[in-house]
PDB file of C-alpha atoms in Angstrom:
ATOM      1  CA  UNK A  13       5.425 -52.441 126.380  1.00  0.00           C
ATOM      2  CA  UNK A  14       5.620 -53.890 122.739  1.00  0.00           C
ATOM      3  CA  UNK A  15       8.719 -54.901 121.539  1.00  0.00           C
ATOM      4  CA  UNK A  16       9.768 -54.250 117.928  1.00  0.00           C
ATOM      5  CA  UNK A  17      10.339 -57.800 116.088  1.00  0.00           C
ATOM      6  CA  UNK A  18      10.409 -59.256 112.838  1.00  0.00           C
ATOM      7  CA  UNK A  19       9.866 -62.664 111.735  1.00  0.00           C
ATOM      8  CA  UNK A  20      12.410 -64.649 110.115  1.00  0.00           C
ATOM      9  CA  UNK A  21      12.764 -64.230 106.582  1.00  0.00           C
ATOM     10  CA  UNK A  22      10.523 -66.921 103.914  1.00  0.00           C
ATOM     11  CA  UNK A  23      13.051 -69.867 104.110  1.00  0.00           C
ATOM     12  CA  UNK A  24      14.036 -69.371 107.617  1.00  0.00           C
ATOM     13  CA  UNK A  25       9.871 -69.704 108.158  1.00  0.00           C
ATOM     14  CA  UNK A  26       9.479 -72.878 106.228  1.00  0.00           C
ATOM     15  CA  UNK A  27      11.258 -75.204 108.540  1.00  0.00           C
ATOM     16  CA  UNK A  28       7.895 -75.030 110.756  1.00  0.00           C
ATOM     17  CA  UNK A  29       5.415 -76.030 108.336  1.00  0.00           C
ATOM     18  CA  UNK A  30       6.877 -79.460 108.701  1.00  0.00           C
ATOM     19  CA  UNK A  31       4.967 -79.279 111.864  1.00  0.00           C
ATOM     20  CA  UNK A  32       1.574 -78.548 110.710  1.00  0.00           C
ATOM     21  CA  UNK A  33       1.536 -81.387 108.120  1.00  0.00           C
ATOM     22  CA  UNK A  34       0.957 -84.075 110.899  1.00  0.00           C
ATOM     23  CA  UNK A  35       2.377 -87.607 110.421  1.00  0.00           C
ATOM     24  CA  UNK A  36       0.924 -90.806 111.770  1.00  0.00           C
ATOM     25  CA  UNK A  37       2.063 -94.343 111.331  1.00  0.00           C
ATOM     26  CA  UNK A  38       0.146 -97.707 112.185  1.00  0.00           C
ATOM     27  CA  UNK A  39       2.163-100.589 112.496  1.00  0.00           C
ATOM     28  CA  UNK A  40      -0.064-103.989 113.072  1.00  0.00           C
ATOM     29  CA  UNK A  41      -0.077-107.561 111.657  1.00  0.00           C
ATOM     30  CA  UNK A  42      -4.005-107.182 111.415  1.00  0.00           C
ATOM     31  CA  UNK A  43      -4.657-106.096 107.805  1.00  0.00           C
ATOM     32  CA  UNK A  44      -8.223-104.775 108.991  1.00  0.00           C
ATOM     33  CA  UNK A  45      -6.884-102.510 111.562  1.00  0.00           C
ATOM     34  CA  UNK A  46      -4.414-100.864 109.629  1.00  0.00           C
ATOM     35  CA  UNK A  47      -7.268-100.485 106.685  1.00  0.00           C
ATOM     36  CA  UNK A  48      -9.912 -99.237 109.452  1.00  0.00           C
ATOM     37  CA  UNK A  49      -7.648 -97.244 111.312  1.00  0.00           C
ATOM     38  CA  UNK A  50      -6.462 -95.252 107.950  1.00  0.00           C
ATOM     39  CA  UNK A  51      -9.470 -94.537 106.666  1.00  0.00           C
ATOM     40  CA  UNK A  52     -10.867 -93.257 109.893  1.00  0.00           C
ATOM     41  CA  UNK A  53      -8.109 -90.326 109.987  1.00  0.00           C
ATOM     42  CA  UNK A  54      -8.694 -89.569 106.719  1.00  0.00           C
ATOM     43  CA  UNK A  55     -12.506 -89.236 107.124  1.00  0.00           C
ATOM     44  CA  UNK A  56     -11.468 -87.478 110.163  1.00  0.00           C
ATOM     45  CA  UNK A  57      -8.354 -85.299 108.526  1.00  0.00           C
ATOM     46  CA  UNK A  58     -11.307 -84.340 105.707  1.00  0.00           C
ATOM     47  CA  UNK A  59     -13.889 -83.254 108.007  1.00  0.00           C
ATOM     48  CA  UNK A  60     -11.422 -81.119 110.160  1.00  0.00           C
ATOM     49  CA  UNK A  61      -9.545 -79.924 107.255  1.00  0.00           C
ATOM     50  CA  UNK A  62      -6.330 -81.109 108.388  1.00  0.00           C
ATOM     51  CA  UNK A  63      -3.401 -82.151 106.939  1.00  0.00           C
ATOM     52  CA  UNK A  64      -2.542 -85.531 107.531  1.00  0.00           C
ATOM     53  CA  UNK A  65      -0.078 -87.709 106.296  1.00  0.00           C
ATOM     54  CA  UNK A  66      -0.797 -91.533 107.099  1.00  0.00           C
ATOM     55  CA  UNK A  67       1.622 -94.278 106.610  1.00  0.00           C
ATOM     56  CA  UNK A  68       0.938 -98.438 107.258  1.00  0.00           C
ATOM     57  CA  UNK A  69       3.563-100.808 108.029  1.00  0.00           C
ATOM     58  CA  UNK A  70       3.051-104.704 109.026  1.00  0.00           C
ATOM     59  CA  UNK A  71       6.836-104.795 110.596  1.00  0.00           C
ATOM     60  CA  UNK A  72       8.077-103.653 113.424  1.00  0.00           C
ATOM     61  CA  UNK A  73      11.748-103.117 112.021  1.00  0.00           C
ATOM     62  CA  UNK A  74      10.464-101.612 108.927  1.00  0.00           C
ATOM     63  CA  UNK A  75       8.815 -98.774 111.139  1.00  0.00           C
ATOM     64  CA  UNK A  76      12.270 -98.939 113.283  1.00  0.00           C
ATOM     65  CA  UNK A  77      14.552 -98.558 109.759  1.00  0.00           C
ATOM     66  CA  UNK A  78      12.474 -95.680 108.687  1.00  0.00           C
ATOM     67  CA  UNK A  79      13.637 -91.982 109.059  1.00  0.00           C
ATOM     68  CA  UNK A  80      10.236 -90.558 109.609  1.00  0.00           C
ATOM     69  CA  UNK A  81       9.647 -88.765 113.034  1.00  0.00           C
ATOM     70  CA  UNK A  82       5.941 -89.429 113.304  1.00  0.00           C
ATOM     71  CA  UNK A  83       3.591 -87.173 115.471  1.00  0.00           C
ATOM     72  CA  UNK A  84       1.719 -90.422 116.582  1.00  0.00           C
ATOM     73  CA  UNK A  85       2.489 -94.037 116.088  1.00  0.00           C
ATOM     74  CA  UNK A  86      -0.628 -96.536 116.182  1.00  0.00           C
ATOM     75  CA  UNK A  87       0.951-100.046 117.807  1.00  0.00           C
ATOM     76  CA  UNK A  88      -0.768-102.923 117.234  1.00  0.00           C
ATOM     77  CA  UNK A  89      -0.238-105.754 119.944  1.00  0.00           C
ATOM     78  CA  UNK A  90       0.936-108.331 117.311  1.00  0.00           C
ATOM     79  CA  UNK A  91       3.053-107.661 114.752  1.00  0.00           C
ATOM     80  CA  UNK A  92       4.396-109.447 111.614  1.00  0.00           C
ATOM     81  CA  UNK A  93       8.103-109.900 113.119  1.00  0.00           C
ATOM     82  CA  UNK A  94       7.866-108.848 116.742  1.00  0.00           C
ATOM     83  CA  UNK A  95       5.361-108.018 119.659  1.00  0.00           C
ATOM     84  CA  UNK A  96       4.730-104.085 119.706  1.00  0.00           C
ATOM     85  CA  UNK A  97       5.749-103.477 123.034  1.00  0.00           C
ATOM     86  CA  UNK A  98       9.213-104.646 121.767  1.00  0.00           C
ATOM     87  CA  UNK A  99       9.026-102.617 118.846  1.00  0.00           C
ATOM     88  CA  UNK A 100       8.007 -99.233 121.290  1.00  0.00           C
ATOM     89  CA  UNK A 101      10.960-100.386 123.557  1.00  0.00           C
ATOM     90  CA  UNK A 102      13.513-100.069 120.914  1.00  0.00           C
ATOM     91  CA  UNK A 103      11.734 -96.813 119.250  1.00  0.00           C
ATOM     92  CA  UNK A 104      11.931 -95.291 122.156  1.00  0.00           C
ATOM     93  CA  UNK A 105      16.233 -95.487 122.469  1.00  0.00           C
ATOM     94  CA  UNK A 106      16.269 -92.943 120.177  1.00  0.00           C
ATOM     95  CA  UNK A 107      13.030 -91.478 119.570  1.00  0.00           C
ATOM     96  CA  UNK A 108      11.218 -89.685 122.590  1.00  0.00           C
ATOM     97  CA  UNK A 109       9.169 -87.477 120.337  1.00  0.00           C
ATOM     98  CA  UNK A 110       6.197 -89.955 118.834  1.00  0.00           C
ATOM     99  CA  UNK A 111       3.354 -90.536 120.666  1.00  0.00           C
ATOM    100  CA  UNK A 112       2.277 -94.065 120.704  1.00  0.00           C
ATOM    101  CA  UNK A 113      -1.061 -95.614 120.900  1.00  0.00           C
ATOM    102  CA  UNK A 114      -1.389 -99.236 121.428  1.00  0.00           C
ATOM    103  CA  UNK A 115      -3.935-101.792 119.925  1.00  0.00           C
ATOM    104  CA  UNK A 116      -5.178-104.782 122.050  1.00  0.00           C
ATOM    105  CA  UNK A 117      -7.442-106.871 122.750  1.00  0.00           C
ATOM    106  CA  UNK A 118      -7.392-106.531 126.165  1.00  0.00           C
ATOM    107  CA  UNK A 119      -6.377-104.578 128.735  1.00  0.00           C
ATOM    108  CA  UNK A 120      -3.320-106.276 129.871  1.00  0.00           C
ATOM    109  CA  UNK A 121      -0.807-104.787 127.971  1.00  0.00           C
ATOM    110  CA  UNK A 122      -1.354-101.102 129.381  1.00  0.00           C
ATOM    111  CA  UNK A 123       0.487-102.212 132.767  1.00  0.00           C
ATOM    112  CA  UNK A 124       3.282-103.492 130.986  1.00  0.00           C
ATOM    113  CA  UNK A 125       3.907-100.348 128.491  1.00  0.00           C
ATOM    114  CA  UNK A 126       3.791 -97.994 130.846  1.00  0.00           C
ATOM    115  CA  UNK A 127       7.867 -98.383 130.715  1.00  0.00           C
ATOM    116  CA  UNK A 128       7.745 -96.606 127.106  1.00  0.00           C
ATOM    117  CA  UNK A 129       4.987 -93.745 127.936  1.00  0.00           C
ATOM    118  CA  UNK A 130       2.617 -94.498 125.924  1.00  0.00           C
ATOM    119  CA  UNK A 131      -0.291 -91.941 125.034  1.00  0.00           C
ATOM    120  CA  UNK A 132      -3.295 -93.781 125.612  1.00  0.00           C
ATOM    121  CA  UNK A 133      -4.749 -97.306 124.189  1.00  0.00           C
ATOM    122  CA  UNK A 134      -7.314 -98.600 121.751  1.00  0.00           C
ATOM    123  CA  UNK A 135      -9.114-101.947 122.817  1.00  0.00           C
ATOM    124  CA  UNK A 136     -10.328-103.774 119.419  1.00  0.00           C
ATOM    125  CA  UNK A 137     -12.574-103.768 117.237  1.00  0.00           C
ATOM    126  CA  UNK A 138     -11.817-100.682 116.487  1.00  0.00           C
ATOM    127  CA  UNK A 139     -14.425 -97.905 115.636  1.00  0.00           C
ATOM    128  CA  UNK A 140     -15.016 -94.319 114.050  1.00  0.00           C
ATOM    129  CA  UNK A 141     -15.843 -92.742 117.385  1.00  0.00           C
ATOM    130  CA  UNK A 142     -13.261 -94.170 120.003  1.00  0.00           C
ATOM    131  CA  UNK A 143     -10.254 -93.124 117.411  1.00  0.00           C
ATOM    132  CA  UNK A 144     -12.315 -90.283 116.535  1.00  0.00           C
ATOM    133  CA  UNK A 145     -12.559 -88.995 120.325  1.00  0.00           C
ATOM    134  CA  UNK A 146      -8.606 -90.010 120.763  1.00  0.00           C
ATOM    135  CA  UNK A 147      -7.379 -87.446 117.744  1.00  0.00           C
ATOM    136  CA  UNK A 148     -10.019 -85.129 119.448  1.00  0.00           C
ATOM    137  CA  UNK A 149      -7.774 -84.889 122.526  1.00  0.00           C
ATOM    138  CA  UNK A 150      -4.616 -85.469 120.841  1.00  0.00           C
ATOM    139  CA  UNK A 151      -4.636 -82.424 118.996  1.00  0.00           C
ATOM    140  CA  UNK A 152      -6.342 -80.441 121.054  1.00  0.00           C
ATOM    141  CA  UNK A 153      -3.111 -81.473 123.381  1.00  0.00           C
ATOM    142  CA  UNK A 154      -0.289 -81.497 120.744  1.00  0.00           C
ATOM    143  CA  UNK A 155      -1.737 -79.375 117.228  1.00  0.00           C
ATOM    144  CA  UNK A 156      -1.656 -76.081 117.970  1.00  0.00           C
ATOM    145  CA  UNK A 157       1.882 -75.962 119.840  1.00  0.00           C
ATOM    146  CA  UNK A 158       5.181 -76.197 117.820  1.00  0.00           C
ATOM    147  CA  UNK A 159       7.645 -73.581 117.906  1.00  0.00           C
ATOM    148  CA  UNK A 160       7.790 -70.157 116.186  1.00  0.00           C
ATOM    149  CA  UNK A 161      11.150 -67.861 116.178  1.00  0.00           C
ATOM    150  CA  UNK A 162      10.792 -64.589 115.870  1.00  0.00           C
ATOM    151  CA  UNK A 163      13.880 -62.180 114.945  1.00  0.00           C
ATOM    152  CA  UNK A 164      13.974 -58.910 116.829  1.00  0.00           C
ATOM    153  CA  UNK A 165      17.014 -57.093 116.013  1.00  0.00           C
ATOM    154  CA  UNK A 166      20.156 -58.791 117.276  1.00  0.00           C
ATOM    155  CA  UNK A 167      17.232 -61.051 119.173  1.00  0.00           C
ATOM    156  CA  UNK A 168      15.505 -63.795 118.721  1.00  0.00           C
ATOM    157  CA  UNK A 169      11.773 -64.405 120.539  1.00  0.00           C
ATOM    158  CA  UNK A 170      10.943 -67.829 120.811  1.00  0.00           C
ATOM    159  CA  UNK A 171       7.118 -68.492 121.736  1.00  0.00           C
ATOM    160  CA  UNK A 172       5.082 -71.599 120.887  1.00  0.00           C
ATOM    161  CA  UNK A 173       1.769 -70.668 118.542  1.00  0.00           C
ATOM    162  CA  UNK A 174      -0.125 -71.980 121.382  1.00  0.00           C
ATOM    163  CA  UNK A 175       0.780 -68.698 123.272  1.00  0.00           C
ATOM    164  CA  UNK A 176      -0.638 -66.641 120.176  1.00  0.00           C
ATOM    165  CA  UNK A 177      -4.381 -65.176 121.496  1.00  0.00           C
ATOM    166  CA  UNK A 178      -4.750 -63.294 118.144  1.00  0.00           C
ATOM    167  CA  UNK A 179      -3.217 -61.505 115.017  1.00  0.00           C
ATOM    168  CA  UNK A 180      -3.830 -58.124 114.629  1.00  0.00           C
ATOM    169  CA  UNK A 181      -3.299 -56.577 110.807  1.00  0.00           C
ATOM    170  CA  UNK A 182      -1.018 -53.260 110.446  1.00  0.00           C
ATOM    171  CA  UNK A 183      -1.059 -52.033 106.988  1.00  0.00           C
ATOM    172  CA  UNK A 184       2.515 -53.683 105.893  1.00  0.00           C
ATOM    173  CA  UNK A 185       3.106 -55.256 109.498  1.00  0.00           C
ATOM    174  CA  UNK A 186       1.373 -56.820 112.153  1.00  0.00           C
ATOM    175  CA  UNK A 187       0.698 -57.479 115.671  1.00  0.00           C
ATOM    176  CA  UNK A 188       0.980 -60.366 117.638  1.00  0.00           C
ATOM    177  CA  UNK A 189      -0.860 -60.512 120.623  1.00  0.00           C
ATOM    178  CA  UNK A 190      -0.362 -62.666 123.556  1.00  0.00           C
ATOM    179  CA  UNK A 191      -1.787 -63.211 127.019  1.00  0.00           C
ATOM    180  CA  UNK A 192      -0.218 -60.497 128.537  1.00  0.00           C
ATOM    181  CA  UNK A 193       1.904 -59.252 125.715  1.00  0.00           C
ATOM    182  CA  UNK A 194       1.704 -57.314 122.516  1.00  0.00           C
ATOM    183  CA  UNK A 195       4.634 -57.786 119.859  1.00  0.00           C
ATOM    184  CA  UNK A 196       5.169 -55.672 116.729  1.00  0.00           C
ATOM    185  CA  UNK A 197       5.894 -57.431 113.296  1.00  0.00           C
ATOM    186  CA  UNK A 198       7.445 -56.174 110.786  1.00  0.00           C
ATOM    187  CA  UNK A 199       5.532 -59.045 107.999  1.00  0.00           C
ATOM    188  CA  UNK A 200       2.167 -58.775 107.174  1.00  0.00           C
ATOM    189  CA  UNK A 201      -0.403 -60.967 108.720  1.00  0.00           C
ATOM    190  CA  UNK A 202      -1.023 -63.089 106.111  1.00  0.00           C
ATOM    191  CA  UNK A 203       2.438 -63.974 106.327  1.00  0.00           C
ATOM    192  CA  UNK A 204       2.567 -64.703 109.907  1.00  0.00           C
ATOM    193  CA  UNK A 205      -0.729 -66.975 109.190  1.00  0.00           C
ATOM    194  CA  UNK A 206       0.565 -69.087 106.636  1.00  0.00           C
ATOM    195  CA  UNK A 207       3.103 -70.437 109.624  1.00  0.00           C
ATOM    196  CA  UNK A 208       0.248 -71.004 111.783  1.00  0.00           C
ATOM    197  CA  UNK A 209      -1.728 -74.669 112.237  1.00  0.00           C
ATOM    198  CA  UNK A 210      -4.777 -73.421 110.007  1.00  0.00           C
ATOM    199  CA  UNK A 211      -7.242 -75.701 112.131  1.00  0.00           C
ATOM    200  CA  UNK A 212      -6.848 -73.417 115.177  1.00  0.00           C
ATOM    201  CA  UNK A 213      -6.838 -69.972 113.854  1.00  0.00           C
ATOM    202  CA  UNK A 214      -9.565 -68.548 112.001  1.00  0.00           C
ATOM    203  CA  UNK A 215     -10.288 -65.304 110.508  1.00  0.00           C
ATOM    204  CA  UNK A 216     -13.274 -62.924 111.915  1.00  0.00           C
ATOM    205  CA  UNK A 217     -12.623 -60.064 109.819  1.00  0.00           C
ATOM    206  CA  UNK A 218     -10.058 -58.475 107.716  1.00  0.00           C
ATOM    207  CA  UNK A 219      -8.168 -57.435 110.577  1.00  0.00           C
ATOM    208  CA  UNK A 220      -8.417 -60.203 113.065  1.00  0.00           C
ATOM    209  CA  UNK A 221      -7.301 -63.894 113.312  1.00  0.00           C
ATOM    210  CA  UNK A 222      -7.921 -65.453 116.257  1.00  0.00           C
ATOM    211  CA  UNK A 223      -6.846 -68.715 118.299  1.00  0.00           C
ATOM    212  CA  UNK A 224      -9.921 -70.570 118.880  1.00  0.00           C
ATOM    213  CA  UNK A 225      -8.930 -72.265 121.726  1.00  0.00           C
ATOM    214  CA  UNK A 226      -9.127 -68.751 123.475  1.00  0.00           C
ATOM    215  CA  UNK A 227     -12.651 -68.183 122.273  1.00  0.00           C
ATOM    216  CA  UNK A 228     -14.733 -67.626 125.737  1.00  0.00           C
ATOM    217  CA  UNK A 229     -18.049 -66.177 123.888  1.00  0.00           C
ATOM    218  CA  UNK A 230     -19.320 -64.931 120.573  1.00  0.00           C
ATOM    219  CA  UNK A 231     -22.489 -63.091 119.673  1.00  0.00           C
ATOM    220  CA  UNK A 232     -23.240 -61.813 116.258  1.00  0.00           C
ATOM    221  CA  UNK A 233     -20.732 -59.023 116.126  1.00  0.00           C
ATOM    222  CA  UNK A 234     -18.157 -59.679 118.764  1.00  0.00           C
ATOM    223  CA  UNK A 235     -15.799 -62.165 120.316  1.00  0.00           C
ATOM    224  CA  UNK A 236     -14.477 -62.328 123.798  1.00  0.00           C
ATOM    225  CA  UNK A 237     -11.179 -63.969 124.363  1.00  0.00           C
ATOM    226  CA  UNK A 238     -11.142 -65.935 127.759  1.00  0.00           C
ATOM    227  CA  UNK A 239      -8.244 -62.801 128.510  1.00  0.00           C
ATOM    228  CA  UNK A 240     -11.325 -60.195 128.292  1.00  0.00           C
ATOM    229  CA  UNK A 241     -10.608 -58.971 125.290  1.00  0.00           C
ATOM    230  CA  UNK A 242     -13.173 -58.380 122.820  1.00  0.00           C
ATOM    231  CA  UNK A 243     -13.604 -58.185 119.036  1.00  0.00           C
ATOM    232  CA  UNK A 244     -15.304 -57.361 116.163  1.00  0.00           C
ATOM    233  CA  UNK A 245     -16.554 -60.599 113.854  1.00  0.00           C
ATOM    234  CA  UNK A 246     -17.282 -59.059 110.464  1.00  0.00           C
ATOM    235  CA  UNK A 247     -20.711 -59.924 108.949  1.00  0.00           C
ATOM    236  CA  UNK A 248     -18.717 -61.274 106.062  1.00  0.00           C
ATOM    237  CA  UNK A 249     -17.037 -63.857 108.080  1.00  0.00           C
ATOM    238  CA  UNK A 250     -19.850 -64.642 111.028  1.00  0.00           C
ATOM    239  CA  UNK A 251     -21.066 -67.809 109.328  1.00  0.00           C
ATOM    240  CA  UNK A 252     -17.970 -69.149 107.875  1.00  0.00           C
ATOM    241  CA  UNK A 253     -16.731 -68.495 111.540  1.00  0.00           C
ATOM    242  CA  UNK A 254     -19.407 -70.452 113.307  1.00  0.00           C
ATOM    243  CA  UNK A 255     -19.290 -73.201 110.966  1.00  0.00           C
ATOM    244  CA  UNK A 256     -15.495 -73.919 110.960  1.00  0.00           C
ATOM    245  CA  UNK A 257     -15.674 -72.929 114.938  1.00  0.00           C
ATOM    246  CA  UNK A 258     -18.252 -75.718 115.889  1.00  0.00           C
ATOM    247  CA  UNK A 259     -16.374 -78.060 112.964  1.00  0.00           C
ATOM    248  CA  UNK A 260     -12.731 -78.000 114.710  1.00  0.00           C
ATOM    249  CA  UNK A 261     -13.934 -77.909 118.239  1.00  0.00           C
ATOM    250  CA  UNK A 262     -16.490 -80.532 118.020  1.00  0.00           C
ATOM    251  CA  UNK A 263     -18.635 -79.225 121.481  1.00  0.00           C
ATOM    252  CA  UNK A 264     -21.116 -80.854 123.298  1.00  0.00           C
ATOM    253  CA  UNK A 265     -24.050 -78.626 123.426  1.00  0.00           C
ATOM    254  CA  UNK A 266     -26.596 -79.985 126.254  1.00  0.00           C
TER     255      UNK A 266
END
């Protein structure tokens, strides 16, 4: 049964864009890293179209004294006042949100930051395709989930976007359709989209946005969701579609 709901109104929405403007830090003593590192995600941000915000620090306690809550936090081994496992130790007291990625050498450290969680490791020299490959499986773990309230009444629906399957568009209102769950907007689509992380929903007509995580098939007029349920894909948008489909998901095609 659908359930009537609205979406909070434009300022109550706003407080979730902060999540799809990701923020990474890289803290290391090695000049070269930080350098190669940044421009990496930034080659990387501009060929996903993402929004990325990238900030370099050669102190641990500078990182520590700042008020940013970054998405992911690149450690390097050494740092210009303090080892990075120290620094994660002390980040980690009152910051469980970050994920952290640690630079080394070798592959000692991982058994001895395994007491601050860390997300996964880079082994130096860097390169484009081993960061590359880790923002590959970061987002595709972490971007498209952040919360979304949803008013209904004297209600409130929380879901995570990662639950969304597709937007449906209603003259003034939409739909929101989940796995096994239909809920009526009272905001237009395009209003509901502009709260969404744009590298994960795409458009396939003038009615449709879909999650493309959910994509099981597509032929040149319809998409299956890996629920069963099928759409149209306007001739309009097929090729923009296919283009920004293959782009974001990066598949390996044998």
């Amino acid at each position: 049964m659908e359930r009537e709901v609205k979406i909070w109104e434009q300022h109550e929405i706003v407080s979730h864009k902060k999540y799809v403007k990701m923020k990474i830090a890289i803290c290391d003593k090695n000049y070269i890293n930080l350098k190669t590192i940044k421009n990496i995600i930034y080659r990387y941000a501009e060929r996903k179209k993402m929004e990325i915000v990238v900030e370099c620090y050669y102190s641990g306690d500078e990182l520590l004294m700042c008020d940013t809550k970054y998405h992911l936090i690149f450690l390097g081994e050494l740092l210009a006042d303090s080892s990075g496992l120290d620094t994660a130790i002390n980040l980690r007291e009152y910051n469980s949100f970050s994920s952290i990625v640690f630079i080394s050498k070798s592959t000692e450290l991982v058994f001895k930051s395994l007491k601050v969680n860390p997300y996964s490791f880079l082994t130096t020299p860097v390169d484009e395709i081993s960061v590359s490959s880790l923002l590959d499986e970061f987002f595709e773990k972490f971007g498209c989930n952040y919360p979304l309230w949803i008013k209904s009444r004297n209600d409130t629906v929380c879901l995570n976007t990662n639950e969304i399957f597709f937007l449906e568009a209603n003259n003034k209102h939409c739909f929101i359709h989940l796995n096994n769950q239909t809920l009526s907007c009272n905001h237009t689509m395009a209003k509901v989209y502009s709260v969404l992380p744009k590298n994960y929903f795409l458009k396939i007509n003038r009615a449709f946005i879909v999650n493309i995580n959910y994509v099981f098939k597509y032929n040149n007029d319809t998409l299956q969701l890996k629920n069963g349920t099928k759409l149209h894909i306007s001739r309009n948008y097929l090729n923009s579609f296919k283009e920004d489909y293959r782009r974001l998901i990066s598949p390996y095609v044998p």
